[in-house]
Amino acid sequence: MTLLWVGLGNPESGMAANRHNIGFMAIDVIATRHGFSPWRRRFKGLTAEGTIAGEKILALKPLTYMNNSGESVQEAAAFYKLPIEAITAFHDELDLAPGKMRVKQGGSAAGHNGLRSMDKMLGSQNYWRVRLGIGHPGSKERVLGYVLGNFDKDDKPWLVPLLDAVADAAGFLAQGKSADFMTNVALRTQDTR
């Protein structure tokens, strides 16, 4: 069975370094590290294919903008006739400290428009999420500017190791060993936070 790994982000080149685009960044590093096929336009997004730990992975970066990510995800999932458990979304998480990562199945969108769109289009919240911590700006009023703001040079010491660790440990995720994946990423990044 194909696994669908979705990086959430916004497609404009001027937004590439936004905190909101850490999902795109993670999927890019995974695809590069594991020698995926070149990216091509499909399913209202960009897709690349590869194999990790013997599992076939379709990487997807929706080009629909964050608020309509679910349209792209739903098209890809329908084409491959995937069960909801075969889908994993990589996304920014305000409620986790910068450099922290958690994996969970299901749950609420917690105000994340990309997840909200996926919930709506897939008719389920039961897909997997790789929550990539970006920290919180402190007040609700500052959230929009913060997530749409770029990572700055102070973020590099934790951001690069986090993305590398996610890519290096991706085999555990592909095999459905989410606890091992979290442990492995935590061990690889413990000196960078």
mmCIF file of C-alpha atoms in Angstrom:
data_model
loop_
_atom_site.group_PDB
_atom_site.id
_atom_site.type_symbol
_atom_site.label_atom_id
_atom_site.label_comp_id
_atom_site.label_asym_id
_atom_site.label_seq_id
_atom_site.Cartn_x
_atom_site.Cartn_y
_atom_site.Cartn_z
ATOM 1 C CA MET A 1 0.000 0.000 0.000
ATOM 2 C CA THR A 2 1.175 3.493 -0.808
ATOM 3 C CA LEU A 3 1.581 5.918 2.094
ATOM 4 C CA LEU A 4 0.670 9.550 1.470
ATOM 5 C CA TRP A 5 2.940 12.009 3.262
ATOM 6 C CA VAL A 6 1.680 15.564 2.975
ATOM 7 C CA GLY A 7 3.731 18.636 3.753
ATOM 8 C CA LEU A 8 1.499 21.602 4.580
ATOM 9 C CA GLY A 9 2.520 25.067 3.456
ATOM 10 C CA ASN A 10 1.864 27.906 1.039
ATOM 11 C CA PRO A 11 3.159 27.719 -2.547
ATOM 12 C CA GLU A 12 4.334 31.300 -3.143
ATOM 13 C CA SER A 13 8.116 31.595 -3.389
ATOM 14 C CA GLY A 14 8.030 34.629 -1.088
ATOM 15 C CA MET A 15 6.497 32.434 1.626
ATOM 16 C CA ALA A 16 9.011 29.573 1.332
ATOM 17 C CA ALA A 17 10.844 30.527 4.558
ATOM 18 C CA ASN A 18 7.652 31.165 6.603
ATOM 19 C CA ARG A 19 7.220 29.264 9.869
ATOM 20 C CA HIS A 20 3.888 28.059 8.430
ATOM 21 C CA ASN A 21 5.868 26.260 5.689
ATOM 22 C CA ILE A 22 7.860 23.921 7.928
ATOM 23 C CA GLY A 23 5.713 21.053 6.578
ATOM 24 C CA PHE A 24 6.921 21.777 3.023
ATOM 25 C CA MET A 25 10.483 22.006 4.338
ATOM 26 C CA ALA A 26 10.262 18.625 6.089
ATOM 27 C CA ILE A 27 8.857 16.873 3.008
ATOM 28 C CA ASP A 28 11.547 18.459 0.812
ATOM 29 C CA VAL A 29 14.346 17.187 3.068
ATOM 30 C CA ILE A 30 12.776 13.699 3.267
ATOM 31 C CA ALA A 31 12.397 13.503 -0.544
ATOM 32 C CA THR A 32 15.980 14.668 -1.118
ATOM 33 C CA ARG A 33 17.520 12.450 1.571
ATOM 34 C CA HIS A 34 15.747 9.317 0.311
ATOM 35 C CA GLY A 35 16.272 9.896 -3.413
ATOM 36 C CA PHE A 36 12.635 10.424 -4.414
ATOM 37 C CA SER A 37 11.674 11.063 -8.040
ATOM 38 C CA PRO A 38 11.687 14.677 -9.281
ATOM 39 C CA TRP A 39 8.664 16.735 -8.226
ATOM 40 C CA ARG A 40 5.812 16.924 -10.751
ATOM 41 C CA ARG A 41 2.404 18.582 -10.846
ATOM 42 C CA ARG A 42 -0.492 16.286 -9.899
ATOM 43 C CA PHE A 43 -3.546 16.416 -7.634
ATOM 44 C CA LYS A 44 -3.477 20.243 -7.364
ATOM 45 C CA GLY A 45 -0.015 19.916 -5.902
ATOM 46 C CA LEU A 46 3.519 18.704 -6.421
ATOM 47 C CA THR A 47 4.266 15.016 -5.931
ATOM 48 C CA ALA A 48 7.432 12.958 -5.653
ATOM 49 C CA GLU A 49 7.633 9.208 -5.194
ATOM 50 C CA GLY A 50 10.098 7.068 -3.333
ATOM 51 C CA THR A 51 10.627 4.129 -1.022
ATOM 52 C CA ILE A 52 11.585 4.347 2.645
ATOM 53 C CA ALA A 53 12.194 1.209 4.730
ATOM 54 C CA GLY A 54 10.551 -0.867 2.001
ATOM 55 C CA GLU A 55 7.373 1.234 1.999
ATOM 56 C CA LYS A 56 6.177 3.127 -1.083
ATOM 57 C CA ILE A 57 5.713 6.815 -0.231
ATOM 58 C CA LEU A 58 3.940 9.500 -2.239
ATOM 59 C CA ALA A 59 5.129 12.908 -1.015
ATOM 60 C CA LEU A 60 2.659 15.719 -1.668
ATOM 61 C CA LYS A 61 2.936 19.492 -1.368
ATOM 62 C CA PRO A 62 -0.509 21.020 -2.056
ATOM 63 C CA LEU A 63 -0.393 24.136 -4.248
ATOM 64 C CA THR A 64 -3.892 25.187 -3.154
ATOM 65 C CA TYR A 65 -2.666 27.424 -0.316
ATOM 66 C CA MET A 66 -2.898 26.256 3.275
ATOM 67 C CA ASN A 67 -6.632 26.955 3.691
ATOM 68 C CA ASN A 68 -7.541 24.549 0.842
ATOM 69 C CA SER A 69 -4.875 21.867 1.383
ATOM 70 C CA GLY A 70 -7.558 19.214 1.778
ATOM 71 C CA GLU A 71 -8.587 19.511 -1.888
ATOM 72 C CA SER A 72 -5.174 18.293 -3.029
ATOM 73 C CA VAL A 73 -4.924 15.623 -0.312
ATOM 74 C CA GLN A 74 -8.414 14.280 -1.077
ATOM 75 C CA GLU A 75 -7.642 13.973 -4.817
ATOM 76 C CA ALA A 76 -4.440 12.019 -4.165
ATOM 77 C CA ALA A 77 -6.061 9.800 -1.524
ATOM 78 C CA ALA A 78 -9.023 9.041 -3.803
ATOM 79 C CA PHE A 79 -6.779 8.245 -6.788
ATOM 80 C CA TYR A 80 -4.775 5.701 -4.749
ATOM 81 C CA LYS A 81 -7.882 4.503 -2.817
ATOM 82 C CA LEU A 82 -6.049 5.048 0.450
ATOM 83 C CA PRO A 83 -7.505 4.397 3.881
ATOM 84 C CA ILE A 84 -7.337 7.402 6.192
ATOM 85 C CA GLU A 85 -4.581 5.752 8.294
ATOM 86 C CA ALA A 86 -2.239 5.796 5.258
ATOM 87 C CA ILE A 87 -2.152 9.622 5.315
ATOM 88 C CA THR A 88 0.324 11.641 7.369
ATOM 89 C CA ALA A 89 0.369 15.450 7.505
ATOM 90 C CA PHE A 90 3.586 17.297 8.419
ATOM 91 C CA HIS A 91 2.699 20.708 9.847
ATOM 92 C CA ASP A 92 3.734 23.614 12.057
ATOM 93 C CA GLU A 93 2.629 23.425 15.677
ATOM 94 C CA LEU A 94 2.351 26.552 17.847
ATOM 95 C CA ASP A 95 1.798 24.538 21.029
ATOM 96 C CA LEU A 96 5.183 22.812 20.854
ATOM 97 C CA ALA A 97 8.489 24.485 21.670
ATOM 98 C CA PRO A 98 10.761 25.222 18.697
ATOM 99 C CA GLY A 99 12.599 22.061 17.672
ATOM 100 C CA LYS A 100 10.224 19.670 19.443
ATOM 101 C CA MET A 101 8.245 17.121 17.445
ATOM 102 C CA ARG A 102 5.292 14.897 18.261
ATOM 103 C CA VAL A 103 3.347 12.330 16.252
ATOM 104 C CA LYS A 104 -0.282 11.571 16.868
ATOM 105 C CA GLN A 105 -3.253 10.063 15.106
ATOM 106 C CA GLY A 106 -6.442 12.067 14.941
ATOM 107 C CA GLY A 107 -7.421 15.025 17.070
ATOM 108 C CA SER A 108 -8.746 18.488 16.435
ATOM 109 C CA ALA A 109 -7.345 20.997 13.956
ATOM 110 C CA ALA A 110 -6.650 23.357 16.910
ATOM 111 C CA GLY A 111 -7.065 26.412 14.694
ATOM 112 C CA HIS A 112 -4.713 25.124 11.959
ATOM 113 C CA ASN A 113 -6.399 25.910 8.633
ATOM 114 C CA GLY A 114 -4.494 23.254 6.704
ATOM 115 C CA LEU A 115 -5.680 20.538 9.088
ATOM 116 C CA ARG A 116 -9.189 22.012 9.129
ATOM 117 C CA SER A 117 -9.318 21.754 5.324
ATOM 118 C CA MET A 118 -8.065 18.152 5.436
ATOM 119 C CA ASP A 119 -10.683 17.231 8.076
ATOM 120 C CA LYS A 120 -13.419 18.687 5.890
ATOM 121 C CA MET A 121 -12.316 17.147 2.585
ATOM 122 C CA LEU A 122 -11.399 13.728 4.000
ATOM 123 C CA GLY A 123 -14.484 13.552 6.226
ATOM 124 C CA SER A 124 -12.261 12.346 9.055
ATOM 125 C CA GLN A 125 -9.711 13.584 11.584
ATOM 126 C CA ASN A 126 -8.122 10.159 11.933
ATOM 127 C CA TYR A 127 -5.053 10.650 9.736
ATOM 128 C CA TRP A 128 -1.582 10.880 11.277
ATOM 129 C CA ARG A 129 0.084 14.192 12.105
ATOM 130 C CA VAL A 130 3.762 14.989 12.507
ATOM 131 C CA ARG A 131 3.583 18.142 14.622
ATOM 132 C CA LEU A 132 6.700 20.269 14.163
ATOM 133 C CA GLY A 133 7.109 22.777 16.989
ATOM 134 C CA ILE A 134 7.622 26.422 16.066
ATOM 135 C CA GLY A 135 6.725 27.878 19.470
ATOM 136 C CA HIS A 136 4.088 30.494 20.248
ATOM 137 C CA PRO A 137 4.560 34.279 19.952
ATOM 138 C CA GLY A 138 2.869 34.789 23.340
ATOM 139 C CA SER A 139 -0.476 36.323 22.426
ATOM 140 C CA LYS A 140 -3.302 35.288 20.121
ATOM 141 C CA GLU A 141 -3.189 38.627 18.280
ATOM 142 C CA ARG A 142 0.401 37.974 17.167
ATOM 143 C CA VAL A 143 -0.150 34.429 15.829
ATOM 144 C CA LEU A 144 -0.953 35.300 12.196
ATOM 145 C CA GLY A 145 2.075 37.542 11.728
ATOM 146 C CA TYR A 146 4.251 34.987 13.517
ATOM 147 C CA VAL A 147 3.300 31.927 11.434
ATOM 148 C CA LEU A 148 3.470 33.953 8.198
ATOM 149 C CA GLY A 149 6.800 35.436 9.249
ATOM 150 C CA ASN A 150 10.084 33.900 8.155
ATOM 151 C CA PHE A 151 12.322 31.791 10.337
ATOM 152 C CA ASP A 152 15.267 33.956 11.309
ATOM 153 C CA LYS A 153 18.946 33.108 11.758
ATOM 154 C CA ASP A 154 18.392 32.390 15.469
ATOM 155 C CA ASP A 155 16.116 29.510 14.430
ATOM 156 C CA LYS A 156 18.707 27.799 12.231
ATOM 157 C CA PRO A 157 20.530 25.971 15.092
ATOM 158 C CA TRP A 158 17.366 23.975 15.892
ATOM 159 C CA LEU A 159 15.503 24.034 12.544
ATOM 160 C CA VAL A 160 18.150 22.379 10.351
ATOM 161 C CA PRO A 161 18.894 19.549 12.836
ATOM 162 C CA LEU A 162 15.149 18.955 13.324
ATOM 163 C CA LEU A 163 14.492 18.622 9.590
ATOM 164 C CA ASP A 164 17.567 16.395 9.178
ATOM 165 C CA ALA A 165 16.491 14.188 12.099
ATOM 166 C CA VAL A 166 12.950 13.816 10.719
ATOM 167 C CA ALA A 167 14.389 12.728 7.358
ATOM 168 C CA ASP A 168 16.984 10.403 8.912
ATOM 169 C CA ALA A 169 14.427 8.696 11.179
ATOM 170 C CA ALA A 170 11.682 8.521 8.524
ATOM 171 C CA GLY A 171 12.053 4.742 8.211
ATOM 172 C CA PHE A 172 10.423 4.301 11.623
ATOM 173 C CA LEU A 173 7.473 6.428 10.538
ATOM 174 C CA ALA A 174 7.128 4.483 7.273
ATOM 175 C CA GLN A 175 6.965 1.234 9.260
ATOM 176 C CA GLY A 176 4.258 2.597 11.558
ATOM 177 C CA LYS A 177 6.611 2.816 14.548
ATOM 178 C CA SER A 178 5.647 6.322 15.622
ATOM 179 C CA ALA A 179 7.040 5.996 19.165
ATOM 180 C CA ASP A 180 10.439 4.888 17.805
ATOM 181 C CA PHE A 181 10.310 7.752 15.293
ATOM 182 C CA MET A 182 9.679 10.317 18.061
ATOM 183 C CA THR A 183 12.420 8.840 20.268
ATOM 184 C CA ASN A 184 14.920 8.784 17.419
ATOM 185 C CA VAL A 185 14.222 12.393 16.418
ATOM 186 C CA ALA A 186 14.460 13.504 20.073
ATOM 187 C CA LEU A 187 17.836 11.759 20.496
ATOM 188 C CA ARG A 188 19.197 13.291 17.280
ATOM 189 C CA THR A 189 18.133 16.815 18.281
ATOM 190 C CA GLN A 190 18.723 16.854 22.047
ATOM 191 C CA ASP A 191 21.832 19.041 21.853
ATOM 192 C CA THR A 192 20.301 21.626 19.487
ATOM 193 C CA ARG A 193 17.485 23.107 21.551
#
